[in-house]
mmCIF file of C-alpha atoms in Angstrom:
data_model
loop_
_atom_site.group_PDB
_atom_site.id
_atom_site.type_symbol
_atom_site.label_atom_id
_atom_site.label_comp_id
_atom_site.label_asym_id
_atom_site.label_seq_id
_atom_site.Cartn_x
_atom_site.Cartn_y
_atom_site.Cartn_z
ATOM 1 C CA UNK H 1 27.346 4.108 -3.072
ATOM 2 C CA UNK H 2 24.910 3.301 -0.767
ATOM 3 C CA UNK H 3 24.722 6.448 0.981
ATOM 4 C CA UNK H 4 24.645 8.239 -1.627
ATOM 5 C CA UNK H 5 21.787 6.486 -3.559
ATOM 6 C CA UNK H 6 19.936 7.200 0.047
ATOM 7 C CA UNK H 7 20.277 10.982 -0.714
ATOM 8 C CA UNK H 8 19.710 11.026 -4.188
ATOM 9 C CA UNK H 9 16.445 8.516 -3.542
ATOM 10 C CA UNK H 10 15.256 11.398 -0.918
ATOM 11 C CA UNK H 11 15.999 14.296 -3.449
ATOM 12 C CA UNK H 12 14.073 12.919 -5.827
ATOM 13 C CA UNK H 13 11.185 11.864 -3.883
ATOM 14 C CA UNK H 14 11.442 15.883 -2.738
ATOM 15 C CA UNK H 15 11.115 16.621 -6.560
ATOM 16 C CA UNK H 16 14.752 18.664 -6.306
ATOM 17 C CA UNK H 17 16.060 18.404 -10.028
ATOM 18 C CA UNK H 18 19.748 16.428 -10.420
ATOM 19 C CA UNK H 19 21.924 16.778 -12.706
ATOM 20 C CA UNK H 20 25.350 14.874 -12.984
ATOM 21 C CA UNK H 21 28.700 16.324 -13.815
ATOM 22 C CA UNK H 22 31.662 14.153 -14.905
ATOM 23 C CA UNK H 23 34.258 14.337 -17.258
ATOM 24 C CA UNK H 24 34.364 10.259 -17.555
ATOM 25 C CA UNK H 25 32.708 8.984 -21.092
ATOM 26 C CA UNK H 26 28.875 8.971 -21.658
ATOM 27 C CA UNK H 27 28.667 5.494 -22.028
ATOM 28 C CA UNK H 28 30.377 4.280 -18.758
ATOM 29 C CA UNK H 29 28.577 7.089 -17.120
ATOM 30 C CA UNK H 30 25.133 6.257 -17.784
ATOM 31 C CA UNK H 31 25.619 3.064 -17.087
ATOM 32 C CA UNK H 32 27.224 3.450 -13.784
ATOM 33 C CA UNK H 33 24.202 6.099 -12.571
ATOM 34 C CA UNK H 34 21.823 3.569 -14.055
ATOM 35 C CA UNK H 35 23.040 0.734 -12.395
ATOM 36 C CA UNK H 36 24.251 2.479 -8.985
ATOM 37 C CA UNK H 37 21.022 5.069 -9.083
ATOM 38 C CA UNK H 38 18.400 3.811 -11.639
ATOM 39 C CA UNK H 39 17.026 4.804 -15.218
ATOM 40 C CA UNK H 40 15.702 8.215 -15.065
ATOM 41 C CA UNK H 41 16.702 9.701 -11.740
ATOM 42 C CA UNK H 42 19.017 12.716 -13.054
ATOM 43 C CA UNK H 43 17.624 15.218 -15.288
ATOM 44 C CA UNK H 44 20.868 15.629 -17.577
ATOM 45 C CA UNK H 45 24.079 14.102 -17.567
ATOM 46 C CA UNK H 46 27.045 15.865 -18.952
ATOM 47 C CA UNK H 47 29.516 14.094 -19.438
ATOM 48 C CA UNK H 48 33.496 14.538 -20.919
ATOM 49 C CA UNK H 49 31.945 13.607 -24.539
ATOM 50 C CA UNK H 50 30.421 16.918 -24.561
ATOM 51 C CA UNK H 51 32.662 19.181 -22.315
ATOM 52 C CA UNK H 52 36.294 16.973 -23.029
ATOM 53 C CA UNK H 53 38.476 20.019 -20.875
ATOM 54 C CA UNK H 54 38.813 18.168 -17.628
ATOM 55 C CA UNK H 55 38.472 19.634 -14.293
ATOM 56 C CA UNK H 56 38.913 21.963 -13.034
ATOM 57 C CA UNK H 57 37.807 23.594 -16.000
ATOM 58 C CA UNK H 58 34.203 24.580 -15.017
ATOM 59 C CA UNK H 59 32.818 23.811 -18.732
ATOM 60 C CA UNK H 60 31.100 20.228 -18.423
ATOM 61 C CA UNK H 61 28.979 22.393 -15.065
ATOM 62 C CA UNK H 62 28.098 24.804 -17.643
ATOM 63 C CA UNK H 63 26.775 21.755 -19.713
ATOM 64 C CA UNK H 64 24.970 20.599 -16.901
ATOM 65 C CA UNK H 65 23.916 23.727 -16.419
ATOM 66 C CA UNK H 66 22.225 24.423 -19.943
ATOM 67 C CA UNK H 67 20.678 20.568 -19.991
ATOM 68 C CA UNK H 68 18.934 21.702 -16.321
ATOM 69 C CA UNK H 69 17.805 25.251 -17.758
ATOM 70 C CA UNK H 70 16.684 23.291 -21.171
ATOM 71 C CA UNK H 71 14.392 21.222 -19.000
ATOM 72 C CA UNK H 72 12.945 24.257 -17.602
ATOM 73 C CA UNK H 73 15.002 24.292 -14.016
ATOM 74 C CA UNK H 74 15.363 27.989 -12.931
ATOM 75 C CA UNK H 75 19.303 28.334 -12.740
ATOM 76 C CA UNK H 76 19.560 32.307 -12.452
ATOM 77 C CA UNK H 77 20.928 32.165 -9.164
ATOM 78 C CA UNK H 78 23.705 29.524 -9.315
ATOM 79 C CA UNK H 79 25.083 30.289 -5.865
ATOM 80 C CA UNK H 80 21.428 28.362 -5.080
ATOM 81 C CA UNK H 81 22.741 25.257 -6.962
ATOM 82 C CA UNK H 82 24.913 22.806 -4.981
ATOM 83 C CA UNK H 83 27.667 20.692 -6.408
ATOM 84 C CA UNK H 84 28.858 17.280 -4.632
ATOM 85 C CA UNK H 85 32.217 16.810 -5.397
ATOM 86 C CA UNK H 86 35.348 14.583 -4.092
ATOM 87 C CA UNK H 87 37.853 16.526 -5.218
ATOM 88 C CA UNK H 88 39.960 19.551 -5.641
ATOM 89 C CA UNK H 89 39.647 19.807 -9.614
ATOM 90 C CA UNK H 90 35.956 19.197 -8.864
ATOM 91 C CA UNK H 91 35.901 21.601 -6.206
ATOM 92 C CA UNK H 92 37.554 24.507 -8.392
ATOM 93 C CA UNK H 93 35.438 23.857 -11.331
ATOM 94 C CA UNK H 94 32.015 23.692 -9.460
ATOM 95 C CA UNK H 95 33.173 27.254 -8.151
ATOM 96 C CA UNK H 96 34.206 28.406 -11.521
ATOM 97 C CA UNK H 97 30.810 27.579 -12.192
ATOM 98 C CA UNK H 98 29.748 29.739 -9.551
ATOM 99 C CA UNK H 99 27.834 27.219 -7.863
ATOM 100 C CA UNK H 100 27.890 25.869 -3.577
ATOM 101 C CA UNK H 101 29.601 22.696 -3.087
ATOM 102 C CA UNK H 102 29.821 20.302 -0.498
ATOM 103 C CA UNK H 103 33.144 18.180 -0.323
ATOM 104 C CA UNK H 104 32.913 14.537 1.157
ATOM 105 C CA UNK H 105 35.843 13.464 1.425
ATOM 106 C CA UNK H 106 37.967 10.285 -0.220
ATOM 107 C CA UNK H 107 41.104 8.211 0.654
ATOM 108 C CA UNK H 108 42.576 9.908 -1.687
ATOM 109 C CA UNK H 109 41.602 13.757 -1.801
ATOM 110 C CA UNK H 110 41.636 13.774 2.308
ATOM 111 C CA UNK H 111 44.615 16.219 1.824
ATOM 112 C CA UNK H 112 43.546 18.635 -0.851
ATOM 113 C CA UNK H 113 42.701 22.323 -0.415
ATOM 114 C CA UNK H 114 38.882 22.697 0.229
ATOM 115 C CA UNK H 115 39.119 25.884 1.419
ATOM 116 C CA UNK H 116 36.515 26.913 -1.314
ATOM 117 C CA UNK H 117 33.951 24.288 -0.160
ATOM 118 C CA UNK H 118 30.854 25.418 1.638
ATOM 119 C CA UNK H 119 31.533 22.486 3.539
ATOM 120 C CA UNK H 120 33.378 19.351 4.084
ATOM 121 C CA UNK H 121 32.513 16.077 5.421
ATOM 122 C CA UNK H 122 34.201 12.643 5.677
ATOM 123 C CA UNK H 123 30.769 10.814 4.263
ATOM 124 C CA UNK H 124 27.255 11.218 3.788
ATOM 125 C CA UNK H 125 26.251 9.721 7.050
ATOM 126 C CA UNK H 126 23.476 8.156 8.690
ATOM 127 C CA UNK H 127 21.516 8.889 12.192
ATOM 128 C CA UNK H 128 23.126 5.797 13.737
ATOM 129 C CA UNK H 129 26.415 6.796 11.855
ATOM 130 C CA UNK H 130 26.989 10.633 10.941
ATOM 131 C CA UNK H 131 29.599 11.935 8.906
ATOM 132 C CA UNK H 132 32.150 14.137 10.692
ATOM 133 C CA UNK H 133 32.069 17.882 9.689
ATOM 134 C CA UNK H 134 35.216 19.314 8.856
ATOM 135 C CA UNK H 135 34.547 22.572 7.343
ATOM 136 C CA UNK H 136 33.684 24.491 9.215
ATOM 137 C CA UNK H 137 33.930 22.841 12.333
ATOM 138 C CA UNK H 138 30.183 21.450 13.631
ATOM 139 C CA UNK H 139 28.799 18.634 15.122
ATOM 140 C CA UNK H 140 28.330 15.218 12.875
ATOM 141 C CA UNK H 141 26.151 15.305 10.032
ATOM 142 C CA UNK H 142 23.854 13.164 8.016
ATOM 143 C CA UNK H 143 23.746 14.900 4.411
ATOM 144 C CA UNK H 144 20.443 14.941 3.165
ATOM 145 C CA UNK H 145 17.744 17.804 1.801
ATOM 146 C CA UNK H 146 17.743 19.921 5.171
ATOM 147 C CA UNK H 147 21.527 19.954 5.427
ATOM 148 C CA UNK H 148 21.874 20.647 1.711
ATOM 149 C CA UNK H 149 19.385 23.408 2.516
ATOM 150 C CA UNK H 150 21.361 24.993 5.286
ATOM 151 C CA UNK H 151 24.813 25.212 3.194
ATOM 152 C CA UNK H 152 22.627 27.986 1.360
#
């Protein structure tokens, strides 16, 4: 988690717009991203109490989706919006959603089919510890905005 609040500490800071995407309950949600990422730091949350067709049906994106364009976030262009997802039901429903993503990888999903993915990496890395690329093949990463940037 700590990796991950680093990146969504330096998106905000960057004023990028977040949005999270889950099929697990509101409550436990919000007060996981609270806890893990502070109050505040995600412009909508959609959650399964709203979309309840789990992934990889692509509807609680397209609930995301309407909470970021009801906050005034341009979303014509979704192939400009990236998912993060851990998964193969994530992965097919953030591209039924039309949308990038960027796989990093779990203990458990390490064998799916991310052949979708605009990428896939084994962690979000750091500059004395990147993540390993593996798709496509590249040199170590650390995911943050300008690597983001470059899967578009």
């Amino acid at each position: 988690p700590e990796l991950a609040k680093r990146l969504v500490d330096e998106l905000s800071e960057a004023g990028i717009p977040m949005a999270i995407a889950t099929t697990g309950s509101r409550a436990w949600v919000t007060a996981l991203m609270d806890r893990t990422f502070g109050k505040g730091r995600f412009v909508t949350l959609a959650t399964g109490d709203e979309a309840p067709i789990r992934k990889p049906d692509p509807s609680v994106y397209e609930v995301a989706l309407a909470g970021l364009a009801d906050a005034g976030v341009d979303i014509g262009d979704r192939s400009r919006l990236i998912a993060v997802e851990d998964s193969e039901p994530g992965l097919l429903a953030a591209h039924g959603a039309k949308l990038t993503c960027l796989v990093v990888l779990n203990d458990y999903t390490v064998h799916q089919d991310f052949s979708l993915a605009a990428a896939v990496v084994d962690g979000f890395g750091t500059p004395e510890c990147p993540a390993h690329r593996k798709r496509p093949p590249g040199p170590d990463v650390v995911v943050n905005e300008e690597f983001l940037a470059g899967l578009l």
